[in-house]
Coordinates of C-alpha atoms and ligand atoms in Angstrom, one line a residue:
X18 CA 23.4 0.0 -20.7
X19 CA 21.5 -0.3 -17.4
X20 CA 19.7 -2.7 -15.8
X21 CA 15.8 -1.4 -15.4
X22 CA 12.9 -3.0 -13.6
X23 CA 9.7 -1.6 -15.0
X24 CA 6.1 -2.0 -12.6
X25 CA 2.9 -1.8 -14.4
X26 CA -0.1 -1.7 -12.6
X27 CA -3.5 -3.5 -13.2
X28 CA -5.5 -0.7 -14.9
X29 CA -2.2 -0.3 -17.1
X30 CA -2.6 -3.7 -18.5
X31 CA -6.3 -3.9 -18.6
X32 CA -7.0 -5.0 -22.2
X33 CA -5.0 -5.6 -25.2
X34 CA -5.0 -2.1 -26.3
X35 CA -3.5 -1.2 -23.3
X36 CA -0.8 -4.1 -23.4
X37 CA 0.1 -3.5 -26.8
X38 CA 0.8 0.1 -25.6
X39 CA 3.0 -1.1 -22.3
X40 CA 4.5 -3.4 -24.7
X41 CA 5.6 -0.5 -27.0
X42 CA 7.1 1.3 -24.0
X43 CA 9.4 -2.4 -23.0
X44 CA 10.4 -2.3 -26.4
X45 CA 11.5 1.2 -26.7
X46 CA 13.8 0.3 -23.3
X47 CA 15.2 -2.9 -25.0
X48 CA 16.1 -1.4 -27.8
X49 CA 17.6 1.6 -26.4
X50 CA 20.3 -1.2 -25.3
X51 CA 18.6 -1.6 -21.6
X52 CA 18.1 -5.2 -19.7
X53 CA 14.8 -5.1 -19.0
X54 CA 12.4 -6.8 -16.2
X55 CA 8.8 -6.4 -16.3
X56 CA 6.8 -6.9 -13.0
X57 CA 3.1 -7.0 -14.0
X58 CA -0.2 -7.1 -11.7
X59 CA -2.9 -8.6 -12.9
X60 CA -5.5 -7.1 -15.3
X61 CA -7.9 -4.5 -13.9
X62 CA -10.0 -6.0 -11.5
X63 CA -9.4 -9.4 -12.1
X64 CA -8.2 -9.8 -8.2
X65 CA -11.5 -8.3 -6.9
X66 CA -13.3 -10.7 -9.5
X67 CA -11.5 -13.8 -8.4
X68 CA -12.2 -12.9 -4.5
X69 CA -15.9 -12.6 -5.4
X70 CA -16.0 -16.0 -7.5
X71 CA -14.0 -17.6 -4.1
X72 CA -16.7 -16.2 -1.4
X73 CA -19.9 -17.3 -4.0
X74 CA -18.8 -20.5 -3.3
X75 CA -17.5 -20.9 0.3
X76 CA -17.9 -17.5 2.9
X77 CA -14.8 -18.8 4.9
X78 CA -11.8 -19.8 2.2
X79 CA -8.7 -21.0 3.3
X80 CA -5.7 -18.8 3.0
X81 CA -3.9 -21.0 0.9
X82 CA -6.4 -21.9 -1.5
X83 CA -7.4 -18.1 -2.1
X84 CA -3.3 -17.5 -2.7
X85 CA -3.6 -20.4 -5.3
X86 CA -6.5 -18.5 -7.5
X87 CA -5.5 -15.0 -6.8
X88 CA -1.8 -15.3 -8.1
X89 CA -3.5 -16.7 -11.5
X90 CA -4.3 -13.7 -11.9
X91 CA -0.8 -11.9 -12.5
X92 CA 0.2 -15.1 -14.2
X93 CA -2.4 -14.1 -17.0
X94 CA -0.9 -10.7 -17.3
X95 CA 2.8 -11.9 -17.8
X96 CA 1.9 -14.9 -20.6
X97 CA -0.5 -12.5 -22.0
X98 CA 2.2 -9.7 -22.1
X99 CA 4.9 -12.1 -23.3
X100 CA 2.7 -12.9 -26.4
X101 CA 2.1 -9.7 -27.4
X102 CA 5.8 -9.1 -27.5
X103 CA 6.7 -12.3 -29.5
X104 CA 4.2 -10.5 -32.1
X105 CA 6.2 -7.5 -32.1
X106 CA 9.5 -9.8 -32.2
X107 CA 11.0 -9.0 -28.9
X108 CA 12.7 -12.0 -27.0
X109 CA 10.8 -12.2 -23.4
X110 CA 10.0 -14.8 -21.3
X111 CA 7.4 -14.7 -18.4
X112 CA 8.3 -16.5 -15.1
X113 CA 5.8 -16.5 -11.7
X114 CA 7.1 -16.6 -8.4
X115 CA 8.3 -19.4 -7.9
X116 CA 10.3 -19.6 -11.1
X117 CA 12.0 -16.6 -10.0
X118 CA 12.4 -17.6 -7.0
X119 CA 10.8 -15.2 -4.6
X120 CA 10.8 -16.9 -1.3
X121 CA 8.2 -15.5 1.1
X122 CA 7.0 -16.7 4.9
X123 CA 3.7 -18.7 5.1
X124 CA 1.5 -15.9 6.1
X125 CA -0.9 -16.3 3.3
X126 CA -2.9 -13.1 2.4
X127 CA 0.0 -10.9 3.3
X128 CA 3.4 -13.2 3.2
X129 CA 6.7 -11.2 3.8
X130 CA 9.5 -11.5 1.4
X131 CA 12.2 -13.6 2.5
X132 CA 15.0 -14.1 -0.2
X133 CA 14.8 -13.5 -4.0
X134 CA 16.9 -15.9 -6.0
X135 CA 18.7 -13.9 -9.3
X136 CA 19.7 -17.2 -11.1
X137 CA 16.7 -17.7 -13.5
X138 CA 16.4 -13.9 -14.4
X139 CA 20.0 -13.4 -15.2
X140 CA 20.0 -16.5 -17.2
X141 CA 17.3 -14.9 -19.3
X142 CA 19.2 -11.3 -19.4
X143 CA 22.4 -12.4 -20.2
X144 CA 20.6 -14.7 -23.4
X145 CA 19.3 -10.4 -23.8
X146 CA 15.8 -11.6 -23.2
X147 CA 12.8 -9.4 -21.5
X148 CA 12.1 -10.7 -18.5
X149 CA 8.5 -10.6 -17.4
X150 CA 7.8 -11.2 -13.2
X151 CA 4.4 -11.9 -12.0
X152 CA 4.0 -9.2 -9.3
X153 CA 2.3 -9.5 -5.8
X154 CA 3.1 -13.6 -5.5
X155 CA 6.0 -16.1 -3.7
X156 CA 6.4 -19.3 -2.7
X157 CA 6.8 -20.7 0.5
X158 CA 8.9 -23.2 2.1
X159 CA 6.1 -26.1 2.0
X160 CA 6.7 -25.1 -2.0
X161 CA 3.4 -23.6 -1.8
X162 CA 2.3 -20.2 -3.5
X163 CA 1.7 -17.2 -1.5
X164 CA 0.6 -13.8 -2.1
X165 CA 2.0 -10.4 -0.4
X166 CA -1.2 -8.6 0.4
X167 CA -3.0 -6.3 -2.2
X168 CA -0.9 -3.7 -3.6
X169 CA 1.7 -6.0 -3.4
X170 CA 3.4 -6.3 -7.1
X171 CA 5.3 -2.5 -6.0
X172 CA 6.9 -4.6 -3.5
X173 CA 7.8 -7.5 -5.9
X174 CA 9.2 -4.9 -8.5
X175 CA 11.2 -3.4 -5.2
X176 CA 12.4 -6.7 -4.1
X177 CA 13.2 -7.3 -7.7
X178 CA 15.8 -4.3 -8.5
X179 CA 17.5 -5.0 -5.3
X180 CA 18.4 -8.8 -5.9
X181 CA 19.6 -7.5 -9.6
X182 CA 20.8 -3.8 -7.9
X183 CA 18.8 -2.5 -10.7
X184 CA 19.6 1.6 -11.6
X185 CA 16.2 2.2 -11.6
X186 CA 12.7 0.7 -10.4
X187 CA 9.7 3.1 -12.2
X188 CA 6.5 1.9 -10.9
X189 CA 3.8 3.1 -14.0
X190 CA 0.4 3.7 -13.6
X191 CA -2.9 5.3 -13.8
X192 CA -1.8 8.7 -12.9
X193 CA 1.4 10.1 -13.8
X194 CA 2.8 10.7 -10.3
X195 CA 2.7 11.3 -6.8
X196 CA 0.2 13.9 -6.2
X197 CA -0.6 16.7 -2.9
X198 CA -3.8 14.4 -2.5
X199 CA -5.4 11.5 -4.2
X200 CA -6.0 13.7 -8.0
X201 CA -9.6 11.7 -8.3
X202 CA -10.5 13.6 -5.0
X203 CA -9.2 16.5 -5.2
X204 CA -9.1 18.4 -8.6
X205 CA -6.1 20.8 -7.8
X206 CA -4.1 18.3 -6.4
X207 CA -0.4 18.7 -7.8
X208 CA 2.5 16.8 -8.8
X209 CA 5.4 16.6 -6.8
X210 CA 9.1 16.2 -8.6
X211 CA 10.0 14.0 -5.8
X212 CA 9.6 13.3 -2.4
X213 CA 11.5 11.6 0.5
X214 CA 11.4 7.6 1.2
X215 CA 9.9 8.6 5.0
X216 CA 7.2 11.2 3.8
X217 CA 6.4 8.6 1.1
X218 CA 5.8 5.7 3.5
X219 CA 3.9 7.4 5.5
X220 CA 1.5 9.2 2.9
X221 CA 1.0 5.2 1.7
X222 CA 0.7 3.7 5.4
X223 CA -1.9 6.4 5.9
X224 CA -3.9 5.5 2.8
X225 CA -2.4 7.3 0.0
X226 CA -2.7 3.9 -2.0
X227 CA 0.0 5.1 -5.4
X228 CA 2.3 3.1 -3.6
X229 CA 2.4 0.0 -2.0
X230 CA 4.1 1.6 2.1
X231 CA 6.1 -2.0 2.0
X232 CA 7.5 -1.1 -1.3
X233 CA 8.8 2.4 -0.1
X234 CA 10.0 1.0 3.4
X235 CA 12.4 -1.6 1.1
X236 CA 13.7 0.9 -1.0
X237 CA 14.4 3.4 1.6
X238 CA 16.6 0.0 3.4
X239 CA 18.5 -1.0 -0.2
X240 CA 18.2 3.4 -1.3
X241 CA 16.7 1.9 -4.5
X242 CA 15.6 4.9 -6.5
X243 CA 11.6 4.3 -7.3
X244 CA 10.1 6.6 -9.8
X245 CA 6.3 6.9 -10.2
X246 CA 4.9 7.6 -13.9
X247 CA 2.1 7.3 -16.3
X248 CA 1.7 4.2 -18.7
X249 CA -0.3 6.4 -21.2
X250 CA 2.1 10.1 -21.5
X251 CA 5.4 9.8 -21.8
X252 CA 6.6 12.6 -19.4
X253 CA 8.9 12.6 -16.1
X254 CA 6.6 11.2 -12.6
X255 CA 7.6 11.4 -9.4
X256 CA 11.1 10.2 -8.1
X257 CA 10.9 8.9 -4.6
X258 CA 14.6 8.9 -2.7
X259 CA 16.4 9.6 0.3
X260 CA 16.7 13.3 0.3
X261 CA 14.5 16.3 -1.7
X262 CA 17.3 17.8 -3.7
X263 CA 14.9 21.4 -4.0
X264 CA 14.0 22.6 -0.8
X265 CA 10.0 21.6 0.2
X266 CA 7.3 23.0 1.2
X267 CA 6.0 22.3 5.1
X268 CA 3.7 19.5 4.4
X269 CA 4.3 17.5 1.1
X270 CA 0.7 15.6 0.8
X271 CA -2.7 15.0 2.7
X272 CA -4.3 11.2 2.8
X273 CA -7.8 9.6 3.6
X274 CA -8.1 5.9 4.3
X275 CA -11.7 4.7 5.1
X276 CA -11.0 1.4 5.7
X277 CA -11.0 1.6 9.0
X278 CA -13.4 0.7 12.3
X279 CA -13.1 1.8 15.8
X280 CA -13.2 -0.2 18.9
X281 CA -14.2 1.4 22.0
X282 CA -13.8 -0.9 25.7
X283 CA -15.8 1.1 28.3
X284 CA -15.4 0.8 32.0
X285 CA -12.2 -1.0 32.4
X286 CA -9.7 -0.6 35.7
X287 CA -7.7 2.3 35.8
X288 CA -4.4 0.0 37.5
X289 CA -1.1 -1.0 35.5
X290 CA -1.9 -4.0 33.2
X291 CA -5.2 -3.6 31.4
X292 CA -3.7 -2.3 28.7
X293 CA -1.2 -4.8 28.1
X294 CA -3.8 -7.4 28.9
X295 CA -6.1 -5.7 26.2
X296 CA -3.2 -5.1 23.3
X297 CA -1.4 -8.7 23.8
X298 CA -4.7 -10.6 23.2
X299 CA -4.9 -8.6 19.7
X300 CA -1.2 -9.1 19.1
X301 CA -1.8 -12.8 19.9
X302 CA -4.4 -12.6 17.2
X303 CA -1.9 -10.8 14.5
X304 CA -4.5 -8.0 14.4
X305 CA -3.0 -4.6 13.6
X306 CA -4.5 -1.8 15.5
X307 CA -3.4 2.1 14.9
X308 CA -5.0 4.8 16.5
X309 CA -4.9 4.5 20.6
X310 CA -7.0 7.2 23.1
X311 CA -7.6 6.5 26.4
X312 CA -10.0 8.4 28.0
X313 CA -10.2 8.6 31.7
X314 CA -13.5 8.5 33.1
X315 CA -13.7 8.6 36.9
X316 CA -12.0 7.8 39.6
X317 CA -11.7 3.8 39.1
X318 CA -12.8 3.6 35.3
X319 CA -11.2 4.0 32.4
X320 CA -12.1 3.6 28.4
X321 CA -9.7 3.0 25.9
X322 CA -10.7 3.1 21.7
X323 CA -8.7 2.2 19.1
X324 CA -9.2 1.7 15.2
X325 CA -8.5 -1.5 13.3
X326 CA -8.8 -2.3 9.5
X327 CA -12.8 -2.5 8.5
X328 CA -12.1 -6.5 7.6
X329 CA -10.8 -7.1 11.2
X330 CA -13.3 -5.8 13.3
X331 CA -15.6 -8.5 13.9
X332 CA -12.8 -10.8 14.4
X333 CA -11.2 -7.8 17.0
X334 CA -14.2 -7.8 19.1
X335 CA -14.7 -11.3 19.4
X336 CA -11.5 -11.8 20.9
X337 CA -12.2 -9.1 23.3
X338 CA -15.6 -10.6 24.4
X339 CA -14.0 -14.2 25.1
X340 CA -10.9 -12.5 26.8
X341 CA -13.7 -10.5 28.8
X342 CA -12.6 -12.0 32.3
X343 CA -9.0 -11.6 32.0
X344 CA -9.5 -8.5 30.9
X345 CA -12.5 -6.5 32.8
X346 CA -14.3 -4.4 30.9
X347 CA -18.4 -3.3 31.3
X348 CA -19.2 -2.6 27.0
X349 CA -17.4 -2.5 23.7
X350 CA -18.8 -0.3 21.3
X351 CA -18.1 0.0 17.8
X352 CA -18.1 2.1 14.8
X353 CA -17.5 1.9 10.9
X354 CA -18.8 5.2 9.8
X355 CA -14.7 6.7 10.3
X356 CA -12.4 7.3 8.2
X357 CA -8.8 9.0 8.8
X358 CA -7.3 11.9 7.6
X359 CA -3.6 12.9 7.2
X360 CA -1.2 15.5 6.6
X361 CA 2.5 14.5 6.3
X362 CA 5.4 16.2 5.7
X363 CA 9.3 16.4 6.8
X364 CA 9.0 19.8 7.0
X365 CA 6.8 19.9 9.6
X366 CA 9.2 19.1 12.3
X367 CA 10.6 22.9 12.6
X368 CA 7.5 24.5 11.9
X369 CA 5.4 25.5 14.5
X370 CA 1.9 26.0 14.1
X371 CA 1.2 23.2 11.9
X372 CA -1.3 21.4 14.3
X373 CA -3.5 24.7 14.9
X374 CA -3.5 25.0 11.2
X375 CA -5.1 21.8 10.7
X376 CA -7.4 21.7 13.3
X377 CA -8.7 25.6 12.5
X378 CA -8.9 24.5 8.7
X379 CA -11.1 21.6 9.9
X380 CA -13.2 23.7 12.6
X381 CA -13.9 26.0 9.0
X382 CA -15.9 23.5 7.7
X383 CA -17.1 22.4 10.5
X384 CA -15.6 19.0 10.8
X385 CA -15.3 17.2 13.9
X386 CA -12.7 15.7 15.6
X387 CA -13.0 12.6 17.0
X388 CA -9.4 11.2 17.7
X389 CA -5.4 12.7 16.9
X390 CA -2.6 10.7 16.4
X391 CA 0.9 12.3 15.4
X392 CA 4.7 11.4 14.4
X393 CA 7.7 14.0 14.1
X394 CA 5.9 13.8 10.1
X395 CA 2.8 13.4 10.2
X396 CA -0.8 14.7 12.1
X397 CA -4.1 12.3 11.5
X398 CA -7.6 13.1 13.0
X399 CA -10.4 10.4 12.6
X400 CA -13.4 11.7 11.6
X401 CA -17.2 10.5 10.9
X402 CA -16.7 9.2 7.1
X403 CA -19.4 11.5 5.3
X404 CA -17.2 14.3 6.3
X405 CA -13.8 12.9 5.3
X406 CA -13.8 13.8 1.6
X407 CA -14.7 17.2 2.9
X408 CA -11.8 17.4 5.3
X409 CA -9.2 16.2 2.8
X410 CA -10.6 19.3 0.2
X411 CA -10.2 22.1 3.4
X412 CA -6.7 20.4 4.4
X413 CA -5.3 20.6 0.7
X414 CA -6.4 24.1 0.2
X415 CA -5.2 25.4 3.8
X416 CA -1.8 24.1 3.2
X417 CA -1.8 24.4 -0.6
X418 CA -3.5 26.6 -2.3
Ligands
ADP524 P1 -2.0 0.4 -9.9 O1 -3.1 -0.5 -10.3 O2 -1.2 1.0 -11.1 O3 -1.1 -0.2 -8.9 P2 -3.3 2.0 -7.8 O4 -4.8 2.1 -8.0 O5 -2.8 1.0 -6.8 O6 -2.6 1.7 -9.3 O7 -2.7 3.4 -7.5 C1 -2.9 4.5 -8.3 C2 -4.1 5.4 -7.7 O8 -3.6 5.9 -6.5 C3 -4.5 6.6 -8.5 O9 -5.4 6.2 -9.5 C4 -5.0 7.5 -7.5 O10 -6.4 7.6 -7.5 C5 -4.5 7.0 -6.1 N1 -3.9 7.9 -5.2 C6 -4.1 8.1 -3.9 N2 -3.4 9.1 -3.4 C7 -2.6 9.5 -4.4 C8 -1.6 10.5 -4.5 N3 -1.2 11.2 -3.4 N4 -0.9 10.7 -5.6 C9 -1.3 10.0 -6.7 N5 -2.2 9.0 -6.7 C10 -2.9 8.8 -5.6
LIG525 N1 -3.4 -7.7 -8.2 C1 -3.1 -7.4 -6.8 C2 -4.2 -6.5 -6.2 O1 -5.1 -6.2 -6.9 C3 -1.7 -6.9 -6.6 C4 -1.4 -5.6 -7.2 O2 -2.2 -5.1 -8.1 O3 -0.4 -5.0 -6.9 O4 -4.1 -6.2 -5.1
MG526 MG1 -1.1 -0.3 -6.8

């Protein structure tokens, strides 16, 4: 008998043909002798929906509130799934995140898992009940409800199987595993067996959304063994662990994320300082910024650019103007017309070469470059978004085909 967390995603639960299906698959576990917890998200795009109904109403929404009406949303999924298992005569019971336990910080929007508590849970499994988790939602200490940023019920499923040390965590969902590239973009993408924690986190941090990067990063810490897989055939996914047990190929997957903006500060002084004066003000602000080039200019003026998520970039810029004096800078200019694209792999380390392959494979289709940024596993180039799909197509078939 083991102890299995099962993740089903949004699109996996969309309607009641498709719970009735996921509930078939729970049911199959249980009876196999398996404890079973289910983490759901909520249905389809029942999270987008709710956002939209919030900003109808009110443009600026407080944090809190819009954690309040989003976590409804996986709430639904577990009382709905729950009900379609008493019909088939299973024992389950669903529980949200504060039921459970799940303690987060107060960083509403994207809180950061503190504690889980297993009390509640293995009440339920030891009375050999289903349990079912409302994904991508904690409490805080104020007792209020938080959510962990979208994406975020892999994470709850993560942070589940390691407060139960779970055997297994499978994450199922629209596709039935980890792919070479995003399979809606690129038709010959292909299925990977497995791939490491670190290529994994990366793939996700650089948009490769299958997996939630926090998700990964927490496995790899607690070497929880994740496994992606389809909630429609029933065949192997994608295990996702600490070391490939077959040997790999050079680069294990290419990734596009377009939501992204770039910030460019023109003219400022090229003396020690101006960065740190530039990057604490952001920090201050608990922007994230990812991409840095600085550009030298002429003898006493400098530029520096940087990207930023799409959502932040107004918010970036304004703190730049009002920190203008501190600072000294002549212009900012901006752009939201880029998108970045990635190729990571382990194996890429000791192999030489791998650089000039990219860049020649993007020069073939006449892509250009408009900043690099690379890690001992990974090379991303920003490039003007109408060109990105076409750069993620001649990077796949350069390394892959
Ligand atoms: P869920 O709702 O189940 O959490 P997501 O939409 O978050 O599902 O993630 C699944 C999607 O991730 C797939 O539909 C696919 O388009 C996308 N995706 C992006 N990159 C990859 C990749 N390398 N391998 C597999 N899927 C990918
Ligand atoms: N429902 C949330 C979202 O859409 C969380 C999740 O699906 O993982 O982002
Ligand atoms: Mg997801």
């Amino acid at each position: 008998m083991a102890l299995i967390v099962k993740k089903f995603g949004g699109s996996s639960v969309a309607n009641a043909e498709c719970l009735k299906r996921v509930a078939w698959t729970i049911a199959e576990s249980y009876s196999e002798g398996n404890n079973v917890v289910v983490v759901l998200s909520a249905q389809a795009d029942t999270t987008d929906e709710l956002i939209s109904k919030a900003f109808e109403l009110n443009d600026t929404p407080s944090k809190r509130e819009m954690d309040v009406l989003l976590s409804t949303g996986e709430q639904a999924s577990v009382a709905l799934m729950a009900i379609t298992l008493e019909k088939l005569g299973l024992p389950a019971v669903s529980l949200t995140g504060w039921q459970i336990g799940m303690n987060t910080d107060s960083a509403y929007g994207s809180a950061r898992i503190k504690s889980v508590a297993t009390e509640r849970m293995k009440a339920e499994l030891d009375r050999r009940r289903i349990v079912l988790v409302a994904g991508f939602q904690g409490v805080n200490k104020y007792d209020d409800i938080t959510t962990i940023g979208r994406g975020g019920s892999d994470t709850t499923a993560v942070a589940v199987a390691v407060a139960l040390n779970a055997d297994l965590c499978q994450i199922y969902t629209d596709v039935d595993g980890i792919y070479t590239a995003d399979p809606r973009l690129v038709k010959n993408a292909k299925k990977l067996d497995e791939i490491t924690y670190d290529e994994m986190i990366e793939l996700a941090a650089q948009g490769a959304q299958v997996l939630h990067s926090r998700s990964v990063e927490m496995a790899k810490r607690y070497g929880v063994e994740m496994e992606v897989l389809s909630s429609l055939k029933r065949e192997p996914g994608t295990k996702v662990r600490g070391v490939n047990k077959v040997e790999h190929t050079k680069i294990s997957g290419v990734a596009k994320d377009a939501n992204l903006a770039r910030v460019s500060i023109i003219g400022i002084r090229d003396e020690p300082g101006v960065a740190f004066k530039i990057f604490r003000v952001i920090a201050n602000a608990k922007k994230n910024i990812d991409i840095i080039l600085q550009s030298a200019n002429n003898n006493s003026a400098n530029d520096i650019s940087f990207t930023v998520a799409r959502e932040d970039l107004v918010s970036v810029v304004e703190i730049l103007e009002e920190n203008k004096s501190i600072i000294g800078f002549s212009e900012i200019k901006t752009s939201d017309n880029i998108a970045k694209v990635s190729i990571v792999g382990a194996g890429m380390m000791s192999a030489p070469g791998i650089a000039a392959a990219m860049f020649e494979a993007l020069y073939d289709v006449k892509v250009n470059i408009e900043m690099i940024a690379t890690s001992e596993i990974k090379i991303s180039v920003l490039v003007n978004e109408n060109d990105a799909d076409r750069a993620v197509s001649a990077l796949h078939e350069k390394f892959f085909d």
